[in-house]
Short mmCIF file of C-alpha atoms in Angstrom, two decimals:
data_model
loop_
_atom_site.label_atom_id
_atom_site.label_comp_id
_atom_site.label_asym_id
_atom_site.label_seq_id
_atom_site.Cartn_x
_atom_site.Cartn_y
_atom_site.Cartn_z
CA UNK O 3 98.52 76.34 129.06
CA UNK O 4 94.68 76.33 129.38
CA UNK O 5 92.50 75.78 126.38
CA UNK O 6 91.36 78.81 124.16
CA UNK O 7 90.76 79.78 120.45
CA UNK O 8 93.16 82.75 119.60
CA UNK O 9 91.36 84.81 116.65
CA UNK O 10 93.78 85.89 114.63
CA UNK O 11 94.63 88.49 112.02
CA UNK O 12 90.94 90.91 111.97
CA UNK O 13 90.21 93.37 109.55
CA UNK O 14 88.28 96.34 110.77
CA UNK O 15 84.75 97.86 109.44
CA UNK O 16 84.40 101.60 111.06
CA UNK O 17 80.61 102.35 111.40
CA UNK O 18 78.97 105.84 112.64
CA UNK O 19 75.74 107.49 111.83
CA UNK O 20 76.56 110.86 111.51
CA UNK O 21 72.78 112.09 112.45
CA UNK O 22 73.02 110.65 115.44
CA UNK O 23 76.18 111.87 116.78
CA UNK O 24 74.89 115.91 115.53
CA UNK O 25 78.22 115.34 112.64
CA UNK O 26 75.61 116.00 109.62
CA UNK O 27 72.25 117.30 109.95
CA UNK O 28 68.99 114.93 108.65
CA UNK O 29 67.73 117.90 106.71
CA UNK O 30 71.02 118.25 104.81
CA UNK O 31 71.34 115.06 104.36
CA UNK O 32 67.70 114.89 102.86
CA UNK O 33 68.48 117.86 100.78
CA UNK O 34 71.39 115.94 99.37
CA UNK O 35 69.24 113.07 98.91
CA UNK O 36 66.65 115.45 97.10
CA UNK O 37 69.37 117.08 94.50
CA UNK O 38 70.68 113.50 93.73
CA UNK O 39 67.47 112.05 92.82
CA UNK O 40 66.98 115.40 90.77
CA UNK O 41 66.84 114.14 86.94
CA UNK O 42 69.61 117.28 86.05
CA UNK O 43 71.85 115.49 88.59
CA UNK O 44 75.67 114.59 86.59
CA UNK O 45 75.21 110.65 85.68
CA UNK O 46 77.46 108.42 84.31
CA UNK O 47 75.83 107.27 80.71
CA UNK O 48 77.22 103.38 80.91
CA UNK O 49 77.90 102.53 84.45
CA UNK O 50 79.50 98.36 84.76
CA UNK O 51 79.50 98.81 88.63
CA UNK O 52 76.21 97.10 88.81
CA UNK O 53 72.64 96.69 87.24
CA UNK O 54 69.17 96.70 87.40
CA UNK O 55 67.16 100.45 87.43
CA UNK O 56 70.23 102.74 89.37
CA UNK O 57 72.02 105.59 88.58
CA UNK O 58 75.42 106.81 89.11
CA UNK O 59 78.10 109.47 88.40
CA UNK O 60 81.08 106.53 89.48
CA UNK O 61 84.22 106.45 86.80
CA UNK O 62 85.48 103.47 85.91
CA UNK O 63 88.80 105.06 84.93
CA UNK O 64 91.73 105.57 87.07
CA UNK O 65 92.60 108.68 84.78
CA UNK O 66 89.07 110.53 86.21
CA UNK O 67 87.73 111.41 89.37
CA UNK O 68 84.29 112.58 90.06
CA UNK O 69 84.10 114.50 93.89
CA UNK O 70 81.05 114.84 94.73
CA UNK O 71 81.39 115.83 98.29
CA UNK O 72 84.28 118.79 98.16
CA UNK O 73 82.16 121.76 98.23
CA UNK O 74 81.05 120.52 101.68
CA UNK O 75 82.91 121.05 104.42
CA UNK O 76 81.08 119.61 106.74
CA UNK O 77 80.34 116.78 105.38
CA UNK O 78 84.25 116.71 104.23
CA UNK O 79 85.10 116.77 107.93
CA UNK O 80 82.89 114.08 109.26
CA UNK O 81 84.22 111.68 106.28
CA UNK O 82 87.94 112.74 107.27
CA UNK O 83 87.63 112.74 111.23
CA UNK O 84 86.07 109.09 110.70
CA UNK O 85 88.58 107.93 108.11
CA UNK O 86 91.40 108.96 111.00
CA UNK O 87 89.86 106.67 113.87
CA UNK O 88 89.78 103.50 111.61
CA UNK O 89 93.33 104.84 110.61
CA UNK O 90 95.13 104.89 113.82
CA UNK O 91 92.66 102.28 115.16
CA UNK O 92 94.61 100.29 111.92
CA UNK O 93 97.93 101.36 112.82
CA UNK O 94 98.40 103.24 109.35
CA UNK O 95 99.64 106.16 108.37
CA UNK O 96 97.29 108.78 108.34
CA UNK O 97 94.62 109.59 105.15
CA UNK O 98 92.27 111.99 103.66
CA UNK O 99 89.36 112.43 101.22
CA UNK O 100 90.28 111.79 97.82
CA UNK O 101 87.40 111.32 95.12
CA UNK O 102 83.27 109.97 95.95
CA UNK O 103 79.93 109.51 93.97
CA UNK O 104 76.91 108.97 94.37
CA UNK O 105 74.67 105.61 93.66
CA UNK O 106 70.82 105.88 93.65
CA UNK O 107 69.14 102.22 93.38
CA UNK O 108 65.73 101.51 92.48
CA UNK O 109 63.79 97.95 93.02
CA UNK O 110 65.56 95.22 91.33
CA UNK O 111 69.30 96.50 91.22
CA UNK O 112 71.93 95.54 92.56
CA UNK O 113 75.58 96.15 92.75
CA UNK O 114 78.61 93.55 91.84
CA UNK O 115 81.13 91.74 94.24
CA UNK O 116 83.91 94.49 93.26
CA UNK O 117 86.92 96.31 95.45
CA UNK O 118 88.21 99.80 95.66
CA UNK O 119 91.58 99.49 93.74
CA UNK O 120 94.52 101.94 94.32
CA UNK O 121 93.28 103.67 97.44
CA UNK O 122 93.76 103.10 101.35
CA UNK O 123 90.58 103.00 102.66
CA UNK O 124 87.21 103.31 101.40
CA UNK O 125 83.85 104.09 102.98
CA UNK O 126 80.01 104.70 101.94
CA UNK O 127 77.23 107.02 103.44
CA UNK O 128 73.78 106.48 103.10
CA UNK O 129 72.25 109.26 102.28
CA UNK O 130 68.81 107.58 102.27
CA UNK O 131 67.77 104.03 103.07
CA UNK O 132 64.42 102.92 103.07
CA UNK O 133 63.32 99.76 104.24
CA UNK O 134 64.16 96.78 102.16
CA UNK O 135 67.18 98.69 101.04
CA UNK O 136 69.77 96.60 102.30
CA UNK O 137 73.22 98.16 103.39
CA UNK O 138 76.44 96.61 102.56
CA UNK O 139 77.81 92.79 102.12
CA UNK O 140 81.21 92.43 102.82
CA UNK O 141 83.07 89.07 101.66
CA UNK O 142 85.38 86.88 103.45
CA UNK O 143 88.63 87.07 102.81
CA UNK O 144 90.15 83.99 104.04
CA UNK O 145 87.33 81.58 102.28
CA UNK O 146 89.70 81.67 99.32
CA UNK O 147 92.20 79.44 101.35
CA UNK O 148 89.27 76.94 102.81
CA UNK O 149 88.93 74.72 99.72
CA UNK O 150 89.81 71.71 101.74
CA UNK O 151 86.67 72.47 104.21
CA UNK O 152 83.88 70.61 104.51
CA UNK O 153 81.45 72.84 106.60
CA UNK O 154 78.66 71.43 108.67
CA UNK O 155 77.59 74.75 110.61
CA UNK O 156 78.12 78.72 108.87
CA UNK O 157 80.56 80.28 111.55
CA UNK O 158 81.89 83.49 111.45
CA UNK O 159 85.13 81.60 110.26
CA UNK O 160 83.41 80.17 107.56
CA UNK O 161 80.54 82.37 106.34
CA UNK O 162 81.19 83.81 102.67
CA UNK O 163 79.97 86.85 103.45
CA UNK O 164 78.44 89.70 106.09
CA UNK O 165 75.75 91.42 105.23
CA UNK O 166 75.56 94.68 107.17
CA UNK O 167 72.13 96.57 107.82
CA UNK O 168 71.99 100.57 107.48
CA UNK O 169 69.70 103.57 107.95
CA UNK O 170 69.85 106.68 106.80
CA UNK O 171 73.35 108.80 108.44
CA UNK O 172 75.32 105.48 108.45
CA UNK O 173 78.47 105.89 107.28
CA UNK O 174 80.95 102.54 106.53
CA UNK O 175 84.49 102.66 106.68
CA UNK O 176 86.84 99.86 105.83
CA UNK O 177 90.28 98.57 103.92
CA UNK O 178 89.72 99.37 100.16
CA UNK O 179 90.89 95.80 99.51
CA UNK O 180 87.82 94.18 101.48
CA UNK O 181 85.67 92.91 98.64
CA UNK O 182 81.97 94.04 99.16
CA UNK O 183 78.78 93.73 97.01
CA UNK O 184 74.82 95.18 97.50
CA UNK O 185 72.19 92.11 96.98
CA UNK O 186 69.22 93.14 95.09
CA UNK O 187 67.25 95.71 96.60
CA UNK O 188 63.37 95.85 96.85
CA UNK O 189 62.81 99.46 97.19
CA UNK O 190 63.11 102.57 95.47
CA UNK O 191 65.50 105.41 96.18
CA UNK O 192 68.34 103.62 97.84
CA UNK O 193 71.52 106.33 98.00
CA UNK O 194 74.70 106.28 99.12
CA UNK O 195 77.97 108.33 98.36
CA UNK O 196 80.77 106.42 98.04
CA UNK O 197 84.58 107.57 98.76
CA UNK O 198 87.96 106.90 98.58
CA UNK O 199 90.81 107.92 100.64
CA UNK O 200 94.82 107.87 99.91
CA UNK O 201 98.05 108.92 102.10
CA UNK O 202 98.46 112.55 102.75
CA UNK O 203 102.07 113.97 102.18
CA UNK O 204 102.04 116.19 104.93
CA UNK O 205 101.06 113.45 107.37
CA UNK O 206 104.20 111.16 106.23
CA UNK O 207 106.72 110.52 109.05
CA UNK O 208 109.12 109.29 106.46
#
């Protein structure tokens, strides 16, 4: 047997920007932008999903839902046909919408290592990123096992975490258990919708 290094057991990080492939248009998307920065746009008083100068409608209750998306289709149907690829690319049965919110971040916030409990996959759209806005940092999963390492070089085997760049239309779709986190941001007007997605009953095949 010749010598090789089998990499084993991925996970799987869908990306798109839906600008660029004519799914979602930039002026709706800045229009969304626009009514989410709006000071009359529905905020969650106490949000614990991060801090710093940010707003955000999220729940942290499994009892509520906030949806922030459903009254657009179109958007609906970009977040669902892209939800379907990393699906089958997954091997999983297949999923659909279920709640979103919206985050705007300011200079100096920044949101906390955290995973999407009790949903399939999860995924975030930036709506608007301006530069120094950072996109996503996704941790690694297996450094929980590697206490006995001692690392001389970061690899990708060994690196805590991948940070992911974005610009505005990039959309993110991964595992809901992939634990994620934003660093601190250094610009204004960072925002992203956020979404979860569970099984559909009329896709089951059992």
């Amino acid at each position: 047997m010749s010598k090789k290094i089998l990499e084993l057991f991925p996970t799987t990080v869908y990306t798109t920007n839906l600008i660029d492939t004519n799914q979602y248009s930039a002026d709706d998307l800045s229009d969304l932008g626009n009514m989410l920065m709006d000071p009359g746009a529905p905020e969650t008083p106490d949000h614990i999903i991060g801090e710093g100068n940010m707003k955000t409608c999220y729940v942290e209750d499994w009892r509520q839902a906030t949806y922030m998306v459903n009254e657009d289709q179109e958007l609906c149907s970009a977040i669902n046909a892209g939800l379907s690829i990393l699906a089958y690319s997954s091997g999983l049965e297949l999923v659909a919408l279920a709640d979103s919110w919206y985050t705007v971040m300011h200079k100096g916030s920044r949101i906390h290592r955290h995973r999407h409990d009790s949903s399939v996959l999860s995924g975030t759209l930036f709506v608007n990123a301006p530069e120094g806005s950072h996109g996503i940092a996704f941790v690694n999963p297996t450094t929980v096992n590697q206490s006995m390492y001692r690392v001389n070089t970061r690899t990708k085997y060994t690196e805590a975490a991948k940070l992911i760049p974005a610009k505005t239309g990039d959309m993110f779709i991964y595992p809901s258990w992939l634990e994620q986190f934003v660093p601190v941001v250094e610009c204004d007007n960072r925002i992203t919708i956020s979404f979860n997605a569970d099984y559909r009953k009329n896709h089951r095949t059992s």
